Amino acid sequence: MSDRFLVTGGASLQGKVSVVGAKNSVLKLMAAALLAEGATVLTNCPEIADVPLMADVLRGLGATVTLDGDTVVVDTPAEPKFHADFDAVKQFRASVCVLGPLLARCHRAVVALPGGDAIGSRPLDMHQAGLRALGANSAIEHGCVVAQADSLKGAPIALEFPSVGATENILMAAVLATGVTTIDNAAREPEIVDLCDMLVQMGAEISGAGTSTLTVTGVQRLSPTTHRVVGDRIVAATWGIAAAMTRGDVEVTGVDPAHLQLVLHKLADAGAVVTRLDNGFRVTQRERPTAVNFSTLPFPGFPTDLQPMAIGLAAVAEGMSVITENVFEARFRFVEEMVRLGADARTDGHHAVIRGIPQLSSAPVWSSDIRAGAGLVLAGLVADGVTEVHDVFHIDRGYPAFVEKLSGLGADIRRVAG
Ligand code: UD1
């Protein structure tokens, strides 16, 4: 049985908290290390469960991976293996990002499909279409994505939706293709920019990072590098929203506030005093938050990964909020857990309508994914009594030192085994 958290509500969060590198960046950077023979060094890595899992995937492909505190070293052999099997990839979705690098390095990639996900269907059609445009055959065979290409040739590619994962896989294949690839409607997330920065340090030719058109001129080979992982904007915003919900005063460092423009605007709309710092921000909330509407969209829109925290804020805000989910359809399962906590919430298709109440009421609740788990803990902070959050292994996948960071801000939270 998984550990659970006991959260006693009532504390107002106060103090300073720092964040380290982003989960959604480090896993892709580790995969990108496959593109160059030799040792790539990543610093500022989060100590979360997904990092050793990704290390196992890479070891299965022949790399030597060492994890030492916040430093990860991936030493890639001259000829990596091309088959990432199910045992290695089944535990986390991000493992599919080895597809592009393997195709580029080995001309062949077999990556087991990681299986379903609690936040909705996550097809790979855009990944495959992009790789096909570069000249690869790609099909699903016996539970694996199989891709093969004698040579990859640059091509114009237009994505139907700015998918983070598809942009990354296509990018990592295109850097070693011959000729020029353009990716239109590319994802613009800071983690994509981080990946582009590292690839450029490795010798790739990429322009347009952070815009919706990426242009990649293929090169013959890349060299290993040393790179510092970009700060985790989702973890940082989690602490900012927690401050607003608990009427607290929290300074968050280790993140570029430009990566959270809309989130910080929304917190200000909810009545918080928000101060932007060079390397973070401060959120001070004195009164009960006022209701704010949220609509999730690809960056620079409001992140879908913060939707559960936005619902938590809405649940205790004064007034009615409408939350619209435009990226992952099944994420509203979280609302059912919030109803257990007394939230006045209902969903209708892509929308959740929430009438804020002054205080939630503690209950046992179940995390269904990383962000839902964190959202439930935040809700527990503003509930009366002790909220038991189950299946917290999800939270461990994405939030380093979660209990320690929250306790440091004055929250009453403890982990109970089994
Ligand atoms: C990444 C993040 C995740 C975040 C999401 C959106 C990682 C490890 N995960 O996930 O935390 O919530 O971006 O910001 O970085 N889609 C297709 N076909 C495809 C690919 C995607 O239909 O081939 C759809 C998905 O079902 C989803 C939407 O596109 O509805 C966005 O998905 P995508 O941006 O690809 O998310 P991930 O890269 O999986």
Short mmCIF file of C-alpha atoms and ligand atoms in Angstrom, two decimals:
data_model
loop_
_atom_site.label_atom_id
_atom_site.label_comp_id
_atom_site.label_asym_id
_atom_site.label_seq_id
_atom_site.Cartn_x
_atom_site.Cartn_y
_atom_site.Cartn_z
CA MET A 1 0.00 0.00 0.00
CA SER A 2 1.21 3.51 -0.78
CA ASP A 3 2.08 6.09 1.88
CA ARG A 4 -0.45 8.75 2.74
CA PHE A 5 -0.24 12.29 4.04
CA LEU A 6 -2.14 13.59 7.05
CA VAL A 7 -2.80 17.28 6.56
CA THR A 8 -4.24 19.34 9.40
CA GLY A 9 -5.84 22.48 8.06
CA GLY A 10 -5.72 25.97 9.48
CA ALA A 11 -2.13 27.17 9.13
CA SER A 12 -1.38 30.28 7.15
CA LEU A 13 1.78 29.58 5.11
CA GLN A 14 4.63 31.98 5.84
CA GLY A 15 8.29 32.17 4.85
CA LYS A 16 10.65 31.38 2.00
CA VAL A 17 10.87 28.31 -0.20
CA SER A 18 13.18 27.51 -3.10
CA VAL A 19 12.53 25.32 -6.11
CA VAL A 20 14.99 23.29 -8.18
CA GLY A 21 14.91 22.10 -11.78
CA ALA A 22 11.69 21.13 -13.54
CA LYS A 23 10.54 17.52 -13.79
CA ASN A 24 9.16 18.25 -17.24
CA SER A 25 12.58 19.42 -18.36
CA VAL A 26 15.05 17.08 -16.70
CA LEU A 27 13.49 13.90 -18.12
CA LYS A 28 13.75 15.25 -21.67
CA LEU A 29 17.29 16.53 -21.12
CA MET A 30 18.30 13.07 -19.90
CA ALA A 31 16.84 11.62 -23.10
CA ALA A 32 18.63 14.27 -25.18
CA ALA A 33 21.93 13.07 -23.69
CA LEU A 34 21.47 9.98 -25.91
CA LEU A 35 22.17 12.23 -28.90
CA ALA A 36 25.88 12.55 -28.12
CA GLU A 37 28.48 9.94 -27.28
CA GLY A 38 30.09 10.68 -23.90
CA ALA A 39 29.12 12.15 -20.54
CA THR A 40 26.45 14.85 -20.34
CA VAL A 41 26.16 16.49 -16.93
CA LEU A 42 22.87 17.95 -15.70
CA THR A 43 22.79 20.11 -12.56
CA ASN A 44 19.91 21.54 -10.50
CA CYS A 45 18.03 18.26 -11.02
CA PRO A 46 15.03 17.55 -8.78
CA GLU A 47 15.28 14.54 -6.47
CA ILE A 48 11.98 12.98 -7.51
CA ALA A 49 10.93 9.43 -8.26
CA ASP A 50 10.77 9.91 -12.06
CA VAL A 51 14.49 10.72 -12.35
CA PRO A 52 15.76 7.28 -11.25
CA LEU A 53 13.04 5.72 -13.42
CA MET A 54 14.36 7.62 -16.44
CA ALA A 55 17.89 6.58 -15.44
CA ASP A 56 16.72 2.95 -15.65
CA VAL A 57 15.26 3.52 -19.12
CA LEU A 58 18.59 4.97 -20.28
CA ARG A 59 20.59 2.16 -18.64
CA GLY A 60 18.42 -0.30 -20.55
CA LEU A 61 19.60 1.49 -23.70
CA GLY A 62 23.25 1.01 -22.78
CA ALA A 63 24.01 4.35 -21.07
CA THR A 64 25.78 4.61 -17.74
CA VAL A 65 23.79 6.93 -15.48
CA THR A 66 24.89 8.26 -12.11
CA LEU A 67 22.69 10.26 -9.74
CA ASP A 68 24.42 12.28 -7.05
CA GLY A 69 22.23 14.79 -5.20
CA ASP A 70 21.13 17.38 -7.75
CA THR A 71 23.57 16.16 -10.42
CA VAL A 72 22.79 13.55 -13.05
CA VAL A 73 25.46 12.27 -15.41
CA VAL A 74 24.40 10.34 -18.50
CA ASP A 75 27.31 8.64 -20.28
CA THR A 76 26.10 7.50 -23.68
CA PRO A 77 27.93 4.76 -25.61
CA ALA A 78 28.96 5.03 -29.27
CA GLU A 79 26.14 2.68 -30.20
CA PRO A 80 23.13 2.84 -27.87
CA LYS A 81 20.57 0.04 -27.97
CA PHE A 82 17.37 1.00 -29.72
CA HIS A 83 14.77 -0.96 -27.75
CA ALA A 84 13.23 0.56 -24.60
CA ASP A 85 11.20 -2.30 -23.19
CA PHE A 86 7.95 -2.25 -21.28
CA ASP A 87 9.40 -2.93 -17.83
CA ALA A 88 11.50 0.21 -18.11
CA VAL A 89 8.92 2.58 -19.60
CA LYS A 90 5.64 1.38 -18.09
CA GLN A 91 5.83 3.53 -15.00
CA PHE A 92 5.84 6.95 -16.57
CA ARG A 93 4.65 8.55 -19.71
CA ALA A 94 7.62 10.85 -20.31
CA SER A 95 9.74 7.84 -21.29
CA VAL A 96 8.40 8.15 -24.85
CA CYS A 97 10.78 11.07 -25.31
CA VAL A 98 13.59 8.60 -26.05
CA LEU A 99 11.90 7.91 -29.40
CA GLY A 100 13.33 10.92 -31.27
CA PRO A 101 16.91 10.60 -29.95
CA LEU A 102 17.02 6.83 -30.64
CA LEU A 103 15.77 7.30 -34.17
CA ALA A 104 18.39 9.99 -34.74
CA ARG A 105 21.28 7.99 -33.26
CA CYS A 106 20.37 4.37 -34.15
CA HIS A 107 18.09 4.94 -37.20
CA ARG A 108 15.72 2.65 -35.39
CA ALA A 109 13.64 2.91 -32.21
CA VAL A 110 11.35 0.48 -30.46
CA VAL A 111 9.68 2.03 -27.43
CA ALA A 112 7.00 0.18 -25.50
CA LEU A 113 3.79 2.18 -25.06
CA PRO A 114 3.66 3.28 -21.47
CA GLY A 115 -0.07 2.67 -21.17
CA GLY A 116 -3.02 4.72 -19.97
CA ASP A 117 -2.97 7.82 -17.87
CA ALA A 118 -5.34 9.20 -15.28
CA ILE A 119 -5.47 12.65 -16.89
CA GLY A 120 -6.95 11.47 -20.19
CA SER A 121 -6.03 9.78 -23.42
CA ARG A 122 -2.55 10.64 -24.55
CA PRO A 123 -2.12 9.50 -28.15
CA LEU A 124 1.20 9.68 -30.01
CA ASP A 125 -0.21 10.42 -33.46
CA MET A 126 1.50 13.82 -33.72
CA HIS A 127 4.84 12.35 -32.64
CA GLN A 128 4.52 9.69 -35.31
CA ALA A 129 3.33 12.06 -38.05
CA GLY A 130 6.30 14.33 -37.39
CA LEU A 131 8.80 11.48 -37.52
CA ARG A 132 7.20 10.20 -40.72
CA ALA A 133 7.59 13.64 -42.27
CA LEU A 134 11.33 13.30 -41.55
CA GLY A 135 11.35 10.07 -43.56
CA ALA A 136 10.80 7.44 -40.88
CA ASN A 137 8.34 4.57 -40.96
CA SER A 138 6.43 4.55 -37.73
CA ALA A 139 3.79 2.11 -36.56
CA ILE A 140 2.43 0.55 -33.38
CA GLU A 141 3.45 -3.12 -33.28
CA HIS A 142 2.94 -5.56 -30.41
CA GLY A 143 2.47 -2.76 -27.88
CA CYS A 144 5.47 -0.74 -29.04
CA VAL A 145 6.02 2.34 -31.17
CA VAL A 146 8.39 1.13 -33.86
CA ALA A 147 10.18 3.72 -35.98
CA GLN A 148 12.85 3.22 -38.58
CA ALA A 149 14.66 5.39 -41.12
CA ASP A 150 17.81 4.74 -43.14
CA SER A 151 18.36 8.47 -43.03
CA LEU A 152 16.33 11.35 -41.63
CA LYS A 153 15.72 14.31 -43.93
CA GLY A 154 14.61 17.75 -42.75
CA ALA A 155 11.08 18.72 -43.72
CA PRO A 156 8.40 21.31 -43.00
CA ILE A 157 6.11 20.04 -40.23
CA ALA A 158 2.95 21.67 -38.91
CA LEU A 159 1.51 20.36 -35.65
CA GLU A 160 -2.26 20.23 -35.22
CA PHE A 161 -1.82 21.28 -31.59
CA PRO A 162 1.29 22.65 -29.86
CA SER A 163 2.02 19.32 -28.15
CA VAL A 164 4.96 19.48 -25.76
CA GLY A 165 5.96 15.84 -26.24
CA ALA A 166 5.59 15.83 -30.04
CA THR A 167 7.61 19.05 -30.35
CA GLU A 168 10.38 17.49 -28.24
CA ASN A 169 10.53 14.18 -30.09
CA ILE A 170 10.53 15.82 -33.52
CA LEU A 171 13.15 18.35 -32.42
CA MET A 172 15.44 15.64 -31.06
CA ALA A 173 15.17 13.67 -34.30
CA ALA A 174 15.62 16.75 -36.51
CA VAL A 175 18.88 17.93 -34.94
CA LEU A 176 20.76 15.04 -36.58
CA ALA A 177 18.73 14.94 -39.83
CA THR A 178 20.14 16.25 -43.08
CA GLY A 179 18.79 19.64 -44.13
CA VAL A 180 16.30 22.01 -42.59
CA THR A 181 13.23 21.14 -40.51
CA THR A 182 10.62 23.69 -39.53
CA ILE A 183 8.11 22.88 -36.82
CA ASP A 184 5.09 25.19 -37.05
CA ASN A 185 2.64 25.48 -34.17
CA ALA A 186 5.45 24.21 -31.94
CA ALA A 187 5.02 24.21 -28.17
CA ARG A 188 6.51 27.30 -26.52
CA GLU A 189 6.88 26.02 -22.95
CA PRO A 190 9.99 27.14 -21.01
CA GLU A 191 10.97 23.46 -20.84
CA ILE A 192 11.13 23.40 -24.67
CA VAL A 193 13.37 26.46 -24.57
CA ASP A 194 15.54 24.69 -21.99
CA LEU A 195 15.84 21.66 -24.27
CA CYS A 196 16.72 23.88 -27.24
CA ASP A 197 19.35 25.68 -25.14
CA MET A 198 20.99 22.39 -24.21
CA LEU A 199 20.86 21.05 -27.77
CA VAL A 200 22.48 24.25 -29.05
CA GLN A 201 25.24 23.88 -26.44
CA MET A 202 25.72 20.35 -27.79
CA GLY A 203 26.24 21.78 -31.27
CA ALA A 204 22.72 21.76 -32.73
CA GLU A 205 21.51 24.59 -34.96
CA ILE A 206 18.08 25.73 -33.78
CA SER A 207 16.35 29.08 -34.05
CA GLY A 208 12.97 30.26 -32.84
CA ALA A 209 13.02 28.61 -29.39
CA GLY A 210 10.12 30.00 -27.38
CA THR A 211 8.17 30.96 -30.52
CA SER A 212 5.68 28.83 -32.40
CA THR A 213 8.09 28.18 -35.29
CA LEU A 214 11.24 26.22 -34.63
CA THR A 215 13.82 25.98 -37.40
CA VAL A 216 16.38 23.22 -37.12
CA THR A 217 19.34 22.79 -39.45
CA GLY A 218 20.63 19.27 -39.00
CA VAL A 219 24.27 18.66 -38.07
CA GLN A 220 26.33 15.47 -38.34
CA ARG A 221 27.07 15.00 -34.69
CA LEU A 222 26.53 16.51 -31.26
CA SER A 223 28.91 16.63 -28.30
CA PRO A 224 28.08 16.10 -24.64
CA THR A 225 27.69 19.18 -22.46
CA THR A 226 26.99 20.46 -18.95
CA HIS A 227 23.63 22.10 -18.40
CA ARG A 228 21.64 23.55 -15.50
CA VAL A 229 17.96 22.50 -15.57
CA VAL A 230 15.44 25.37 -15.72
CA GLY A 231 13.54 26.05 -12.46
CA ASP A 232 10.21 24.28 -11.99
CA ARG A 233 7.45 26.82 -12.66
CA ILE A 234 4.71 24.34 -11.73
CA VAL A 235 6.18 23.57 -8.30
CA ALA A 236 6.85 27.29 -7.76
CA ALA A 237 3.28 28.21 -8.65
CA THR A 238 1.96 25.46 -6.37
CA TRP A 239 3.59 27.25 -3.42
CA GLY A 240 2.28 30.63 -4.64
CA ILE A 241 -1.28 29.35 -4.91
CA ALA A 242 -0.95 27.68 -1.50
CA ALA A 243 0.02 31.06 -0.05
CA ALA A 244 -3.07 32.67 -1.59
CA MET A 245 -5.40 29.89 -0.39
CA THR A 246 -4.11 30.00 3.19
CA ARG A 247 -3.95 33.81 3.34
CA GLY A 248 -0.22 33.54 3.79
CA ASP A 249 2.94 35.32 2.80
CA VAL A 250 5.43 33.22 0.83
CA GLU A 251 8.55 34.08 -1.15
CA VAL A 252 9.46 31.53 -3.82
CA THR A 253 12.94 31.51 -5.40
CA GLY A 254 14.64 29.42 -8.08
CA VAL A 255 12.22 30.23 -10.90
CA ASP A 256 11.98 32.88 -13.60
CA PRO A 257 8.79 34.87 -12.88
CA ALA A 258 8.46 35.47 -16.64
CA HIS A 259 7.50 31.78 -16.87
CA LEU A 260 4.48 32.45 -14.65
CA GLN A 261 3.13 35.74 -15.98
CA LEU A 262 -0.48 34.65 -16.30
CA VAL A 263 -0.50 32.67 -13.06
CA LEU A 264 0.83 35.67 -11.12
CA HIS A 265 -1.74 37.96 -12.79
CA LYS A 266 -4.50 35.56 -11.73
CA LEU A 267 -3.26 35.56 -8.13
CA ALA A 268 -3.30 39.36 -8.17
CA ASP A 269 -6.88 39.23 -9.54
CA ALA A 270 -7.75 37.00 -6.58
CA GLY A 271 -6.57 39.78 -4.24
CA ALA A 272 -2.96 38.80 -3.56
CA VAL A 273 -0.13 41.30 -3.48
CA VAL A 274 2.34 39.78 -5.94
CA THR A 275 5.92 41.00 -6.10
CA ARG A 276 8.19 39.80 -8.89
CA LEU A 277 11.81 39.19 -7.90
CA ASP A 278 14.87 38.54 -10.10
CA ASN A 279 14.75 34.85 -9.37
CA GLY A 280 11.21 34.29 -8.10
CA PHE A 281 8.22 36.06 -6.63
CA ARG A 282 6.39 36.77 -3.39
CA VAL A 283 2.66 36.25 -2.78
CA THR A 284 0.95 37.94 0.16
CA GLN A 285 -2.77 37.36 0.64
CA ARG A 286 -4.45 39.15 3.54
CA GLU A 287 -8.18 38.73 2.86
CA ARG A 288 -10.20 35.79 1.62
CA PRO A 289 -9.39 35.31 -2.09
CA THR A 290 -11.96 36.54 -4.58
CA ALA A 291 -13.25 34.24 -7.33
CA VAL A 292 -11.27 34.18 -10.58
CA ASN A 293 -11.95 32.29 -13.81
CA PHE A 294 -9.22 30.05 -15.24
CA SER A 295 -8.93 28.52 -18.70
CA THR A 296 -6.08 26.09 -19.34
CA LEU A 297 -4.08 26.45 -22.56
CA PRO A 298 -0.59 25.68 -23.85
CA PHE A 299 2.09 28.15 -22.72
CA PRO A 300 1.86 31.12 -22.28
CA GLY A 301 -1.71 30.21 -21.26
CA PHE A 302 -2.66 28.97 -17.82
CA PRO A 303 -0.95 25.57 -17.33
CA THR A 304 -3.19 22.50 -17.22
CA ASP A 305 -0.81 21.15 -14.55
CA LEU A 306 -2.05 23.91 -12.22
CA GLN A 307 -5.72 23.27 -12.84
CA PRO A 308 -6.20 21.29 -9.58
CA MET A 309 -4.61 24.10 -7.57
CA ALA A 310 -6.81 26.66 -9.36
CA ILE A 311 -9.86 24.59 -8.39
CA GLY A 312 -8.61 24.54 -4.79
CA LEU A 313 -8.32 28.31 -4.81
CA ALA A 314 -11.77 28.69 -6.35
CA ALA A 315 -13.24 26.32 -3.75
CA VAL A 316 -12.47 28.75 -0.91
CA ALA A 317 -12.74 32.03 -2.82
CA GLU A 318 -15.56 34.51 -2.38
CA GLY A 319 -17.90 34.15 -5.35
CA MET A 320 -18.29 31.83 -8.31
CA SER A 321 -15.46 30.70 -10.61
CA VAL A 322 -15.58 28.91 -13.93
CA ILE A 323 -12.58 26.70 -14.69
CA THR A 324 -12.21 25.51 -18.29
CA GLU A 325 -9.97 22.57 -19.18
CA ASN A 326 -8.76 22.68 -22.77
CA VAL A 327 -5.79 20.28 -22.72
CA PHE A 328 -6.55 17.01 -20.86
CA GLU A 329 -10.20 16.02 -20.81
CA ALA A 330 -10.14 13.65 -17.83
CA ARG A 331 -8.51 16.03 -15.40
CA PHE A 332 -11.89 16.96 -13.91
CA ARG A 333 -11.93 13.64 -12.04
CA PHE A 334 -10.18 15.74 -9.45
CA VAL A 335 -13.43 17.64 -8.85
CA GLU A 336 -15.02 14.49 -7.38
CA GLU A 337 -12.31 14.42 -4.70
CA MET A 338 -12.88 18.11 -4.01
CA VAL A 339 -16.59 17.41 -3.52
CA ARG A 340 -15.59 14.91 -0.83
CA LEU A 341 -13.89 17.84 0.87
CA GLY A 342 -17.14 19.79 0.78
CA ALA A 343 -16.43 21.92 -2.31
CA ASP A 344 -19.52 23.30 -4.02
CA ALA A 345 -18.46 22.22 -7.50
CA ARG A 346 -19.99 20.65 -10.57
CA THR A 347 -18.67 19.91 -14.03
CA ASP A 348 -20.24 20.25 -17.42
CA GLY A 349 -18.04 19.03 -20.27
CA HIS A 350 -14.90 21.15 -20.35
CA HIS A 351 -16.11 23.46 -17.59
CA ALA A 352 -16.21 23.27 -13.81
CA VAL A 353 -18.39 25.73 -11.94
CA ILE A 354 -17.33 26.36 -8.37
CA ARG A 355 -19.03 28.45 -5.71
CA GLY A 356 -16.49 29.25 -3.06
CA ILE A 357 -17.17 28.45 0.59
CA PRO A 358 -15.19 29.84 3.55
CA GLN A 359 -13.74 26.49 4.64
CA LEU A 360 -13.54 22.93 3.29
CA SER A 361 -14.26 19.91 5.47
CA SER A 362 -11.60 17.22 5.95
CA ALA A 363 -12.07 13.77 4.41
CA PRO A 364 -10.05 10.85 3.06
CA VAL A 365 -9.17 11.59 -0.58
CA TRP A 366 -7.20 9.83 -3.35
CA SER A 367 -4.52 11.30 -5.61
CA SER A 368 -4.95 10.24 -9.22
CA ASP A 369 -1.86 11.95 -10.62
CA ILE A 370 0.99 14.20 -9.50
CA ARG A 371 -0.85 17.49 -9.77
CA ALA A 372 -4.17 16.24 -8.41
CA GLY A 373 -2.28 14.92 -5.38
CA ALA A 374 -0.66 18.30 -4.74
CA GLY A 375 -4.01 20.02 -5.26
CA LEU A 376 -5.63 17.80 -2.63
CA VAL A 377 -2.93 18.60 -0.10
CA LEU A 378 -3.50 22.32 -0.71
CA ALA A 379 -7.22 21.78 -0.19
CA GLY A 380 -6.43 19.95 3.06
CA LEU A 381 -4.60 23.06 4.26
CA VAL A 382 -7.86 25.01 4.14
CA ALA A 383 -10.14 22.26 5.53
CA ASP A 384 -11.16 21.85 9.14
CA GLY A 385 -9.68 18.76 10.83
CA VAL A 386 -7.31 16.20 9.33
CA THR A 387 -7.44 15.35 5.63
CA GLU A 388 -5.93 12.00 4.65
CA VAL A 389 -4.44 12.12 1.17
CA HIS A 390 -3.87 8.60 -0.21
CA ASP A 391 -1.61 7.36 -3.03
CA VAL A 392 0.98 10.05 -2.48
CA PHE A 393 3.52 8.14 -4.59
CA HIS A 394 2.11 10.31 -7.38
CA ILE A 395 3.25 13.46 -5.56
CA ASP A 396 6.71 11.93 -5.01
CA ARG A 397 7.05 11.66 -8.79
CA GLY A 398 7.05 15.42 -9.26
CA TYR A 399 7.61 17.35 -6.02
CA PRO A 400 11.03 17.09 -4.35
CA ALA A 401 10.93 17.18 -0.52
CA PHE A 402 7.21 17.98 -0.60
CA VAL A 403 6.51 17.47 3.10
CA GLU A 404 9.71 19.23 4.17
CA LYS A 405 9.00 22.27 1.98
CA LEU A 406 5.43 22.63 3.21
CA SER A 407 6.40 22.06 6.85
CA GLY A 408 9.07 24.73 6.44
CA LEU A 409 6.29 27.17 5.55
CA GLY A 410 4.34 26.23 8.68
CA ALA A 411 1.94 23.61 7.29
CA ASP A 412 0.91 20.73 9.53
CA ILE A 413 1.56 17.73 7.27
CA ARG A 414 3.11 14.35 7.94
CA ARG A 415 3.72 11.16 5.98
CA VAL A 416 2.32 7.89 7.26
CA ALA A 417 3.65 4.64 5.83
CA GLY A 418 1.33 2.17 4.11
C1 UD1 B 1 3.51 17.48 -21.08
C2 UD1 B 1 3.80 17.49 -19.60
C3 UD1 B 1 2.51 17.53 -18.78
C4 UD1 B 1 1.66 18.71 -19.23
C5 UD1 B 1 1.46 18.69 -20.74
C6 UD1 B 1 0.74 19.93 -21.24
C7 UD1 B 1 5.84 16.22 -19.43
C8 UD1 B 1 6.52 15.01 -18.91
N1 UD1 B 1 4.53 16.27 -19.25
O1 UD1 B 1 2.79 16.29 -21.38
O2 UD1 B 1 2.86 17.66 -17.40
O3 UD1 B 1 0.41 18.62 -18.59
O4 UD1 B 1 2.74 18.64 -21.41
O5 UD1 B 1 1.40 21.08 -20.84
O6 UD1 B 1 6.46 17.13 -19.93
N2 UD1 B 1 -1.89 14.91 -28.08
C9 UD1 B 1 -2.40 14.23 -29.17
N3 UD1 B 1 -1.53 13.55 -29.98
C10 UD1 B 1 -0.18 13.52 -29.76
C11 UD1 B 1 0.34 14.24 -28.64
C12 UD1 B 1 -0.54 14.94 -27.83
O7 UD1 B 1 -3.61 14.24 -29.41
O8 UD1 B 1 0.55 12.90 -30.54
C13 UD1 B 1 -2.82 15.68 -27.21
C14 UD1 B 1 -2.88 15.13 -25.78
O9 UD1 B 1 -3.79 14.07 -25.68
C15 UD1 B 1 -3.33 16.36 -25.02
C16 UD1 B 1 -2.65 17.51 -25.76
O10 UD1 B 1 -2.31 16.99 -27.04
O11 UD1 B 1 -4.71 16.51 -25.11
C17 UD1 B 1 -1.42 18.05 -25.08
O12 UD1 B 1 -0.50 17.03 -24.85
P1 UD1 B 1 1.07 17.27 -24.82
O13 UD1 B 1 1.36 18.74 -24.89
O14 UD1 B 1 1.70 16.39 -25.82
O15 UD1 B 1 1.44 16.77 -23.35
P2 UD1 B 1 2.62 15.83 -22.91
O16 UD1 B 1 3.86 16.17 -23.67
O17 UD1 B 1 2.15 14.42 -22.90
#
